[in-house]
Amino acid sequence: MKSAALQAGLGRLTDLDALVGPYGLVERTHRLPNQPGDPRFPIYSASLGELGEVADNVAESTRGRSARGEMDGAGGAVDPERAARLSVAEALERYATSVVQPEGVIWATAEELGDEALDITTLPRCSAAELAHPKALTSDVDTTAPMRWVRGWSLTRRRAQWVPAVGVWMHIPPQSRGERYANPISTGCATHTDLAQALVNAVCEVVERDAIALTWYQRLALPRIEFDAVPENLAPFLAKSRDSLVETVFFDATTDLGIPTVYSVDLTPHNEVLGQMVMCNTSLDPADSIAKIVRESASSRIAMQVPRDIPETVDEFLHVFHGASYMGHPGRRDAYDFLLGHDALQPFSAMPTLTTGDSGQDLALLVARLEQAGCNVVAVECTTDEARDVGFRVVRVVIPELMPLSFAYRARYLAHPRLYEAPARMGHPVLPEDQINPLPQPFA
């Protein structure tokens, strides 16, 4: 549910007001009620309406089913006006990354494009067992199969590269066998008035999703964060969290990449619907990550407690909420024992703060770390006229070498080398494929 958070001054956020109204991109914003006992942050939703009426690819993706509500933006902040505008920013991001811009899209095979294209053999791949499933959701990567491509820019290789279009836009149904290698979700999408900051946010989200997947699949015993020191800007958020009936346990989920990442588990044993909920955030400032988790968990907790149907078998889980709802049931509390059942601690004061205060320098730092780790960081601009008119840029970042987040149980990309190599580099035991956590991903 969470997208790369927008960090912009309130003055620039007011420009988003031009997008709201009967004839605007966003129909309206409205405040959502906090759940009893949850942290009291103003949470707003921004409605995009029926996007399938104006975007053929969305209509094709939803197959005649209403898309209303599926791509609405959500925003939370201490200030209600800021929360409402952040919800509009997220709706704008979702719109821009869901409406395919056909100009500049070409059809070709990876072999035909050669070095001018992202090397699709480095993309996350499903294992032989996943591909052999009678209801397999993906096909293996095929360099000889035609697919659609869009121009991107490799920040690590410092040159243009073609990127598979189905890895850039949401709601872009595959039109060839070659395009069935993935089930696209919003990982790596971000918007901001500053292009460098948009790219920082997008890169951090890809790193965050990598940590989420590694933690759950490999059951990493992450150290619990001990707040031996609390920065002044973080104190109000922790106080708001502690004043609620939600107990949040924070863990240091920083991977071998060395980019500060915080994983958390909300515990509410009194709640008959949502006993556990997972959140995660990557930022160059760990205090910023924790503040975002506390703030955004209020939004996630609202969404997670909406009644919804869940398939009878885990094998059929496909939707963002399926695994999270299933694993949120209070009766499944023991599934989190690999995190909660040990005493390893990490003092908060020992977590590095890497931000420089300059978005360009922060981006350079991130790119340098990922390049050193052997990653190719490719960015594609998805900015639409609507975004450009209010001074916002929208981007998608693709980093094939990192582990993806997947909500589809039958397509967890269990053949990706990083799933087994990264835990070893981090000093954790490594589970082989047949011992990977069999429970569905609880993050939504």
GROMACS .gro file of C-alpha atoms in nm:
model
  444
    1MET     CA    1   0.000   0.000   0.000
    2LYS     CA    2   0.277   0.238   0.081
    3SER     CA    3   0.448   0.420  -0.204
    4ALA     CA    4   0.776   0.608  -0.188
    5ALA     CA    5   0.688   0.895   0.040
    6LEU     CA    6   0.680   1.248  -0.096
    7GLN     CA    7   0.882   1.501   0.100
    8ALA     CA    8   0.801   1.852  -0.022
    9GLY     CA    9   0.753   2.190   0.135
   10LEU     CA   10   0.395   2.287   0.209
   11GLY     CA   11   0.430   2.579  -0.032
   12ARG     CA   12   0.486   2.348  -0.328
   13LEU     CA   13   0.222   2.104  -0.208
   14THR     CA   14  -0.041   2.375  -0.240
   15ASP     CA   15   0.010   2.360  -0.618
   16LEU     CA   16  -0.159   2.020  -0.605
   17ASP     CA   17  -0.487   2.190  -0.517
   18ALA     CA   18  -0.527   2.268  -0.888
   19LEU     CA   19  -0.573   1.893  -0.953
   20VAL     CA   20  -0.874   1.857  -0.721
   21GLY     CA   21  -1.233   1.920  -0.824
   22PRO     CA   22  -1.520   1.800  -1.046
   23TYR     CA   23  -1.306   1.840  -1.359
   24GLY     CA   24  -0.970   1.769  -1.199
   25LEU     CA   25  -0.750   1.462  -1.191
   26VAL     CA   26  -0.869   1.394  -0.835
   27GLU     CA   27  -1.242   1.405  -0.769
   28ARG     CA   28  -1.209   1.485  -0.401
   29THR     CA   29  -1.015   1.419  -0.084
   30HIS     CA   30  -1.172   1.301   0.238
   31ARG     CA   31  -1.049   1.218   0.585
   32LEU     CA   32  -1.064   0.858   0.699
   33PRO     CA   33  -1.159   0.767   1.057
   34ASN     CA   34  -0.883   0.624   1.270
   35GLN     CA   35  -0.950   0.285   1.423
   36PRO     CA   36  -1.014   0.285   1.800
   37GLY     CA   37  -0.689   0.253   1.993
   38ASP     CA   38  -0.468   0.326   1.688
   39PRO     CA   39  -0.225   0.621   1.667
   40ARG     CA   40  -0.423   0.939   1.598
   41PHE     CA   41  -0.280   1.079   1.275
   42PRO     CA   42  -0.495   1.261   1.018
   43ILE     CA   43  -0.531   1.019   0.723
   44TYR     CA   44  -0.679   1.130   0.391
   45SER     CA   45  -0.777   0.953   0.071
   46ALA     CA   46  -0.775   1.111  -0.276
   47SER     CA   47  -1.016   0.960  -0.528
   48LEU     CA   48  -0.909   0.916  -0.892
   49GLY     CA   49  -1.255   0.794  -0.991
   50GLU     CA   50  -1.303   0.541  -1.271
   51LEU     CA   51  -0.963   0.554  -1.443
   52GLY     CA   52  -1.061   0.278  -1.685
   53GLU     CA   53  -1.288   0.527  -1.862
   54VAL     CA   54  -0.990   0.733  -1.981
   55ALA     CA   55  -0.708   0.477  -2.000
   56ASP     CA   56  -0.751   0.181  -2.234
   57ASN     CA   57  -0.475  -0.021  -2.066
   58VAL     CA   58  -0.646   0.014  -1.727
   59ALA     CA   59  -0.979  -0.094  -1.878
   60GLU     CA   60  -0.807  -0.395  -2.035
   61SER     CA   61  -0.628  -0.478  -1.710
   62THR     CA   62  -0.947  -0.469  -1.504
   63ARG     CA   63  -1.143  -0.663  -1.771
   64GLY     CA   64  -1.458  -0.459  -1.739
   65ARG     CA   65  -1.449  -0.459  -1.359
   66SER     CA   66  -1.465  -0.119  -1.192
   67ALA     CA   67  -1.123   0.018  -1.099
   68ARG     CA   68  -1.276   0.284  -0.875
   69GLY     CA   69  -1.092   0.300  -0.545
   70GLU     CA   70  -0.807   0.069  -0.646
   71MET     CA   71  -0.565   0.349  -0.734
   72ASP     CA   72  -0.673   0.616  -0.490
   73GLY     CA   73  -0.397   0.796  -0.307
   74ALA     CA   74  -0.354   0.800   0.070
   75GLY     CA   75  -0.168   1.051   0.283
   76GLY     CA   76  -0.092   1.088   0.650
   77ALA     CA   77   0.077   1.369   0.842
   78VAL     CA   78   0.058   1.555   1.170
   79ASP     CA   79  -0.112   1.844   0.988
   80PRO     CA   80  -0.449   1.763   0.821
   81GLU     CA   81  -0.391   1.995   0.523
   82ARG     CA   82  -0.057   1.836   0.451
   83ALA     CA   83  -0.209   1.489   0.484
   84ALA     CA   84  -0.478   1.576   0.229
   85ARG     CA   85  -0.226   1.713  -0.019
   86LEU     CA   86   0.003   1.414   0.025
   87SER     CA   87  -0.291   1.193  -0.068
   88VAL     CA   88  -0.328   1.394  -0.391
   89ALA     CA   89   0.045   1.353  -0.459
   90GLU     CA   90   0.017   0.977  -0.422
   91ALA     CA   91  -0.290   0.970  -0.646
   92LEU     CA   92  -0.092   1.166  -0.906
   93GLU     CA   93   0.193   0.916  -0.878
   94ARG     CA   94  -0.044   0.622  -0.924
   95TYR     CA   95  -0.214   0.788  -1.219
   96ALA     CA   96   0.115   0.867  -1.394
   97THR     CA   97   0.247   0.514  -1.347
   98SER     CA   98  -0.082   0.353  -1.456
   99VAL     CA   99  -0.152   0.543  -1.778
  100VAL     CA  100   0.072   0.408  -2.054
  101GLN     CA  101   0.230   0.674  -2.275
  102PRO     CA  102   0.263   0.494  -2.610
  103GLU     CA  103   0.497   0.744  -2.770
  104GLY     CA  104   0.851   0.619  -2.740
  105VAL     CA  105   0.747   0.255  -2.690
  106ILE     CA  106   0.903   0.006  -2.932
  107TRP     CA  107   0.863  -0.367  -2.998
  108ALA     CA  108   1.184  -0.575  -3.006
  109THR     CA  109   1.357  -0.876  -2.857
  110ALA     CA  110   1.631  -0.842  -2.600
  111GLU     CA  111   1.871  -1.002  -2.844
  112GLU     CA  112   1.788  -0.742  -3.109
  113LEU     CA  113   1.854  -0.454  -2.870
  114GLY     CA  114   2.170  -0.606  -2.725
  115ASP     CA  115   2.370  -0.376  -2.499
  116GLU     CA  116   2.125  -0.093  -2.559
  117ALA     CA  117   1.875  -0.271  -2.334
  118LEU     CA  118   1.867  -0.368  -1.970
  119ASP     CA  119   1.997  -0.724  -1.940
  120ILE     CA  120   1.672  -0.910  -1.874
  121THR     CA  121   1.862  -1.224  -1.767
  122THR     CA  122   1.945  -1.033  -1.446
  123LEU     CA  123   1.574  -0.981  -1.366
  124PRO     CA  124   1.423  -1.177  -1.074
  125ARG     CA  125   1.303  -1.518  -1.195
  126CYS     CA  126   1.064  -1.777  -1.063
  127SER     CA  127   1.207  -2.117  -0.979
  128ALA     CA  128   1.151  -2.431  -1.183
  129ALA     CA  129   0.893  -2.545  -0.927
  130GLU     CA  130   0.704  -2.216  -0.955
  131LEU     CA  131   0.712  -2.224  -1.335
  132ALA     CA  132   0.591  -2.585  -1.337
  133HIS     CA  133   0.285  -2.506  -1.126
  134PRO     CA  134  -0.038  -2.590  -1.316
  135LYS     CA  135  -0.152  -2.232  -1.254
  136ALA     CA  136   0.187  -2.065  -1.300
  137LEU     CA  137   0.153  -1.688  -1.312
  138THR     CA  138   0.472  -1.613  -1.502
  139SER     CA  139   0.694  -1.742  -1.779
  140ASP     CA  140   1.070  -1.753  -1.764
  141VAL     CA  141   1.270  -1.466  -1.908
  142ASP     CA  142   1.321  -1.516  -2.284
  143THR     CA  143   1.571  -1.301  -2.473
  144THR     CA  144   1.427  -1.416  -2.809
  145ALA     CA  145   1.067  -1.318  -2.736
  146PRO     CA  146   0.939  -0.979  -2.857
  147MET     CA  147   0.817  -0.731  -2.598
  148ARG     CA  148   0.752  -0.361  -2.557
  149TRP     CA  149   1.038  -0.139  -2.440
  150VAL     CA  150   1.063   0.219  -2.316
  151ARG     CA  151   1.370   0.438  -2.287
  152GLY     CA  152   1.533   0.474  -1.946
  153TRP     CA  153   1.861   0.598  -1.804
  154SER     CA  154   2.108   0.382  -1.613
  155LEU     CA  155   2.233   0.585  -1.319
  156THR     CA  156   2.511   0.335  -1.258
  157ARG     CA  157   2.625   0.292  -1.618
  158ARG     CA  158   2.553   0.653  -1.708
  159ARG     CA  159   2.384   0.585  -2.039
  160ALA     CA  160   2.044   0.529  -2.190
  161GLN     CA  161   1.896   0.180  -2.176
  162TRP     CA  162   1.574   0.028  -2.299
  163VAL     CA  163   1.357  -0.114  -2.019
  164PRO     CA  164   1.066  -0.362  -2.055
  165ALA     CA  165   0.749  -0.153  -2.053
  166VAL     CA  166   0.567  -0.406  -1.832
  167GLY     CA  167   0.828  -0.336  -1.565
  168VAL     CA  168   0.758   0.037  -1.574
  169TRP     CA  169   0.384   0.099  -1.588
  170MET     CA  170   0.113  -0.056  -1.378
  171HIS     CA  171  -0.202  -0.198  -1.537
  172ILE     CA  172  -0.024  -0.292  -1.857
  173PRO     CA  173  -0.147  -0.641  -1.950
  174PRO     CA  174   0.113  -0.857  -2.130
  175GLN     CA  175   0.071  -0.874  -2.505
  176SER     CA  176   0.331  -1.144  -2.570
  177ARG     CA  177   0.488  -1.446  -2.403
  178GLY     CA  178   0.801  -1.241  -2.340
  179GLU     CA  179   0.606  -0.993  -2.128
  180ARG     CA  180   0.481  -1.260  -1.887
  181TYR     CA  181   0.802  -1.270  -1.685
  182ALA     CA  182   0.659  -1.058  -1.402
  183ASN     CA  183   0.351  -0.943  -1.213
  184PRO     CA  184   0.407  -0.567  -1.188
  185ILE     CA  185   0.346  -0.381  -0.863
  186SER     CA  186   0.433  -0.023  -0.767
  187THR     CA  187   0.783  -0.083  -0.628
  188GLY     CA  188   1.018   0.199  -0.728
  189CYS     CA  189   0.756   0.461  -0.817
  190ALA     CA  190   0.789   0.808  -0.666
  191THR     CA  191   0.696   1.170  -0.723
  192HIS     CA  192   0.847   1.498  -0.608
  193THR     CA  193   0.900   1.854  -0.723
  194ASP     CA  194   1.275   1.783  -0.724
  195LEU     CA  195   1.379   1.511  -0.970
  196ALA     CA  196   1.681   1.405  -0.764
  197GLN     CA  197   1.465   1.363  -0.453
  198ALA     CA  198   1.207   1.165  -0.651
  199LEU     CA  199   1.488   0.932  -0.759
  200VAL     CA  200   1.620   0.904  -0.402
  201ASN     CA  201   1.274   0.806  -0.278
  202ALA     CA  202   1.228   0.556  -0.560
  203VAL     CA  203   1.566   0.391  -0.507
  204CYS     CA  204   1.504   0.368  -0.132
  205GLU     CA  205   1.172   0.195  -0.194
  206VAL     CA  206   1.336  -0.073  -0.411
  207VAL     CA  207   1.595  -0.129  -0.137
  208GLU     CA  208   1.313  -0.144   0.122
  209ARG     CA  209   1.120  -0.407  -0.075
  210ASP     CA  210   1.437  -0.613  -0.111
  211ALA     CA  211   1.476  -0.614   0.269
  212ILE     CA  212   1.110  -0.707   0.319
  213ALA     CA  213   1.140  -1.010   0.093
  214LEU     CA  214   1.472  -1.126   0.238
  215THR     CA  215   1.348  -1.090   0.596
  216TRP     CA  216   1.030  -1.293   0.550
  217TYR     CA  217   1.144  -1.563   0.308
  218GLN     CA  218   1.470  -1.633   0.489
  219ARG     CA  219   1.326  -1.569   0.839
  220LEU     CA  220   1.608  -1.333   0.927
  221ALA     CA  221   1.653  -1.283   1.303
  222LEU     CA  222   1.687  -0.906   1.282
  223PRO     CA  223   1.812  -0.719   1.590
  224ARG     CA  224   1.549  -0.519   1.777
  225ILE     CA  225   1.618  -0.145   1.788
  226GLU     CA  226   1.684  -0.017   2.139
  227PHE     CA  227   1.607   0.354   2.171
  228ASP     CA  228   1.906   0.455   2.379
  229ALA     CA  229   1.883   0.798   2.219
  230VAL     CA  230   1.588   0.967   2.051
  231PRO     CA  231   1.636   1.264   1.816
  232GLU     CA  232   1.414   1.562   1.887
  233ASN     CA  233   1.230   1.530   1.556
  234LEU     CA  234   1.146   1.164   1.625
  235ALA     CA  235   1.025   1.201   1.985
  236PRO     CA  236   0.670   1.323   1.902
  237PHE     CA  237   0.610   1.025   1.672
  238LEU     CA  238   0.726   0.769   1.928
  239ALA     CA  239   0.515   0.943   2.193
  240LYS     CA  240   0.208   0.927   1.969
  241SER     CA  241   0.272   0.558   1.907
  242ARG     CA  242   0.315   0.479   2.276
  243ASP     CA  243  -0.004   0.665   2.365
  244SER     CA  244  -0.202   0.419   2.152
  245LEU     CA  245  -0.301   0.058   2.215
  246VAL     CA  246  -0.059  -0.055   1.944
  247GLU     CA  247   0.278  -0.197   2.051
  248THR     CA  248   0.527  -0.146   1.770
  249VAL     CA  249   0.856  -0.335   1.771
  250PHE     CA  250   1.125  -0.191   1.544
  251PHE     CA  251   1.409  -0.391   1.389
  252ASP     CA  252   1.727  -0.298   1.206
  253ALA     CA  253   1.673  -0.452   0.861
  254THR     CA  254   1.975  -0.292   0.696
  255THR     CA  255   2.109  -0.540   0.443
  256ASP     CA  256   2.453  -0.593   0.297
  257LEU     CA  257   2.393  -0.276   0.092
  258GLY     CA  258   2.450  -0.065   0.406
  259ILE     CA  259   2.149   0.161   0.337
  260PRO     CA  260   1.960   0.215   0.667
  261THR     CA  261   1.635   0.017   0.672
  262VAL     CA  262   1.383  -0.030   0.953
  263TYR     CA  263   1.134  -0.319   0.971
  264SER     CA  264   0.852  -0.315   1.223
  265VAL     CA  265   0.580  -0.539   1.362
  266ASP     CA  266   0.264  -0.389   1.515
  267LEU     CA  267   0.116  -0.604   1.791
  268THR     CA  268  -0.246  -0.561   1.897
  269PRO     CA  269  -0.354  -0.886   2.068
  270HIS     CA  270  -0.678  -0.719   2.181
  271ASN     CA  271  -0.782  -0.669   1.818
  272GLU     CA  272  -0.987  -0.960   1.683
  273VAL     CA  273  -0.909  -0.871   1.319
  274LEU     CA  274  -0.554  -0.737   1.313
  275GLY     CA  275  -0.322  -0.885   1.572
  276GLN     CA  276  -0.001  -0.826   1.374
  277MET     CA  277   0.096  -0.588   1.095
  278VAL     CA  278   0.429  -0.543   0.920
  279MET     CA  279   0.576  -0.212   0.801
  280CYS     CA  280   0.917  -0.122   0.658
  281ASN     CA  281   1.103   0.183   0.535
  282THR     CA  282   1.441   0.266   0.388
  283SER     CA  283   1.587   0.614   0.427
  284LEU     CA  284   1.932   0.764   0.461
  285ASP     CA  285   1.813   0.884   0.802
  286PRO     CA  286   1.680   0.600   1.025
  287ALA     CA  287   1.489   0.852   1.241
  288ASP     CA  288   1.302   0.956   0.928
  289SER     CA  289   1.222   0.589   0.857
  290ILE     CA  290   1.077   0.533   1.203
  291ALA     CA  291   0.869   0.851   1.188
  292LYS     CA  292   0.730   0.746   0.850
  293ILE     CA  293   0.647   0.398   0.976
  294VAL     CA  294   0.458   0.536   1.276
  295ARG     CA  295   0.269   0.785   1.058
  296GLU     CA  296   0.194   0.553   0.768
  297SER     CA  297   0.098   0.259   0.987
  298ALA     CA  298  -0.208   0.461   1.090
  299SER     CA  299  -0.315   0.464   0.725
  300SER     CA  300  -0.230   0.098   0.672
  301ARG     CA  301  -0.423  -0.005   0.984
  302ILE     CA  302  -0.736   0.162   0.848
  303ALA     CA  303  -0.704  -0.022   0.516
  304MET     CA  304  -0.618  -0.354   0.682
  305GLN     CA  305  -0.935  -0.360   0.891
  306VAL     CA  306  -1.176  -0.316   0.603
  307PRO     CA  307  -1.374  -0.645   0.565
  308ARG     CA  308  -1.273  -0.829   0.248
  309ASP     CA  309  -1.289  -1.176   0.101
  310ILE     CA  310  -0.974  -1.387   0.111
  311PRO     CA  311  -0.920  -1.703  -0.100
  312GLU     CA  312  -0.956  -2.028   0.089
  313THR     CA  313  -0.603  -2.146   0.004
  314VAL     CA  314  -0.277  -1.955   0.032
  315ASP     CA  315  -0.189  -2.082  -0.316
  316GLU     CA  316  -0.455  -1.849  -0.456
  317PHE     CA  317  -0.330  -1.535  -0.283
  318LEU     CA  318  -0.275  -1.261  -0.544
  319HIS     CA  319  -0.394  -0.931  -0.399
  320VAL     CA  320  -0.191  -0.686  -0.192
  321PHE     CA  321  -0.415  -0.751   0.111
  322HIS     CA  322  -0.446  -1.131   0.091
  323GLY     CA  323  -0.126  -1.229   0.271
  324ALA     CA  324  -0.133  -0.935   0.510
  325SER     CA  325  -0.491  -1.006   0.619
  326TYR     CA  326  -0.421  -1.377   0.661
  327MET     CA  327  -0.101  -1.320   0.859
  328GLY     CA  328  -0.263  -1.041   1.058
  329HIS     CA  329  -0.501  -1.279   1.233
  330PRO     CA  330  -0.418  -1.287   1.608
  331GLY     CA  331  -0.400  -1.666   1.597
  332ARG     CA  332  -0.089  -1.646   1.376
  333ARG     CA  333   0.121  -1.451   1.622
  334ASP     CA  334   0.373  -1.736   1.657
  335ALA     CA  335   0.466  -1.701   1.287
  336TYR     CA  336   0.666  -1.393   1.390
  337ASP     CA  337   0.871  -1.571   1.657
  338PHE     CA  338   1.182  -1.566   1.438
  339LEU     CA  339   1.174  -1.187   1.486
  340LEU     CA  340   1.017  -1.149   1.828
  341GLY     CA  341   1.158  -1.455   2.003
  342HIS     CA  342   1.522  -1.353   2.048
  343ASP     CA  343   1.711  -1.089   2.247
  344ALA     CA  344   1.948  -0.943   1.987
  345LEU     CA  345   1.955  -0.563   2.016
  346GLN     CA  346   2.081  -0.277   1.802
  347PRO     CA  347   2.119   0.060   1.977
  348PHE     CA  348   1.948   0.330   1.774
  349SER     CA  349   2.253   0.550   1.827
  350ALA     CA  350   2.463   0.294   1.638
  351MET     CA  351   2.254   0.321   1.322
  352PRO     CA  352   2.428   0.554   1.076
  353THR     CA  353   2.266   0.868   0.939
  354LEU     CA  354   2.388   0.902   0.581
  355THR     CA  355   2.182   1.191   0.449
  356THR     CA  356   2.382   1.494   0.337
  357GLY     CA  357   2.093   1.738   0.328
  358ASP     CA  358   2.132   1.770  -0.049
  359SER     CA  359   1.918   1.551  -0.276
  360GLY     CA  360   2.180   1.535  -0.551
  361GLN     CA  361   2.450   1.420  -0.313
  362ASP     CA  362   2.213   1.173  -0.148
  363LEU     CA  363   2.133   1.025  -0.488
  364ALA     CA  364   2.503   0.999  -0.575
  365LEU     CA  365   2.568   0.818  -0.245
  366LEU     CA  366   2.289   0.567  -0.310
  367VAL     CA  367   2.398   0.502  -0.667
  368ALA     CA  368   2.761   0.455  -0.560
  369ARG     CA  369   2.665   0.196  -0.296
  370LEU     CA  370   2.445   0.004  -0.538
  371GLU     CA  371   2.706   0.018  -0.813
  372GLN     CA  372   2.965  -0.119  -0.570
  373ALA     CA  373   2.723  -0.405  -0.497
  374GLY     CA  374   2.703  -0.488  -0.867
  375CYS     CA  375   2.355  -0.343  -0.925
  376ASN     CA  376   2.226  -0.166  -1.233
  377VAL     CA  377   2.000   0.123  -1.129
  378VAL     CA  378   1.777   0.229  -1.418
  379ALA     CA  379   1.530   0.519  -1.400
  380VAL     CA  380   1.237   0.590  -1.632
  381GLU     CA  381   1.045   0.916  -1.627
  382CYS     CA  382   0.668   0.872  -1.618
  383THR     CA  383   0.575   1.239  -1.574
  384THR     CA  384   0.241   1.324  -1.737
  385ASP     CA  385   0.109   1.663  -1.844
  386GLU     CA  386  -0.099   1.681  -1.527
  387ALA     CA  387   0.210   1.632  -1.310
  388ARG     CA  388   0.421   1.873  -1.511
  389ASP     CA  389   0.154   2.143  -1.488
  390VAL     CA  390   0.184   2.148  -1.108
  391GLY     CA  391   0.563   2.116  -1.102
  392PHE     CA  392   0.594   1.748  -1.011
  393ARG     CA  393   0.809   1.473  -1.163
  394VAL     CA  394   0.713   1.106  -1.154
  395VAL     CA  395   0.971   0.828  -1.189
  396ARG     CA  396   1.004   0.452  -1.180
  397VAL     CA  397   1.334   0.295  -1.076
  398VAL     CA  398   1.423  -0.064  -1.166
  399ILE     CA  399   1.709  -0.251  -0.993
  400PRO     CA  400   1.702  -0.609  -1.131
  401GLU     CA  401   1.963  -0.747  -0.893
  402LEU     CA  402   1.754  -0.680  -0.582
  403MET     CA  403   1.487  -0.912  -0.447
  404PRO     CA  404   1.132  -0.804  -0.539
  405LEU     CA  405   0.826  -0.789  -0.318
  406SER     CA  406   0.549  -1.016  -0.445
  407PHE     CA  407   0.192  -1.049  -0.327
  408ALA     CA  408   0.129  -1.348  -0.555
  409TYR     CA  409   0.210  -1.665  -0.364
  410ARG     CA  410   0.268  -1.869  -0.681
  411ALA     CA  411   0.525  -1.616  -0.807
  412ARG     CA  412   0.770  -1.533  -0.528
  413TYR     CA  413   1.079  -1.532  -0.757
  414LEU     CA  414   1.249  -1.804  -0.557
  415ALA     CA  415   1.521  -1.855  -0.819
  416HIS     CA  416   1.670  -1.508  -0.770
  417PRO     CA  417   2.035  -1.553  -0.660
  418ARG     CA  418   2.011  -1.263  -0.414
  419LEU     CA  419   1.761  -1.453  -0.199
  420TYR     CA  420   2.038  -1.696  -0.104
  421GLU     CA  421   2.353  -1.485  -0.143
  422ALA     CA  422   2.256  -1.175   0.058
  423PRO     CA  423   2.175  -1.352   0.389
  424ALA     CA  424   2.513  -1.527   0.375
  425ARG     CA  425   2.689  -1.193   0.328
  426MET     CA  426   2.490  -1.055   0.623
  427GLY     CA  427   2.599  -1.343   0.851
  428HIS     CA  428   2.261  -1.517   0.864
  429PRO     CA  429   2.192  -1.888   0.806
  430VAL     CA  430   2.071  -1.951   0.451
  431LEU     CA  431   1.755  -2.150   0.386
  432PRO     CA  432   1.740  -2.346   0.057
  433GLU     CA  433   1.433  -2.312  -0.161
  434ASP     CA  434   1.252  -2.608  -0.005
  435GLN     CA  435   1.285  -2.446   0.340
  436ILE     CA  436   1.185  -2.090   0.246
  437ASN     CA  437   0.913  -1.952   0.476
  438PRO     CA  438   0.596  -2.124   0.347
  439LEU     CA  439   0.368  -1.857   0.494
  440PRO     CA  440   0.246  -1.571   0.273
  441GLN     CA  441   0.408  -1.231   0.274
  442PRO     CA  442   0.251  -1.020   0.554
  443PHE     CA  443   0.354  -0.681   0.417
  444ALA     CA  444   0.092  -0.481   0.226
   0.00000   0.00000   0.00000
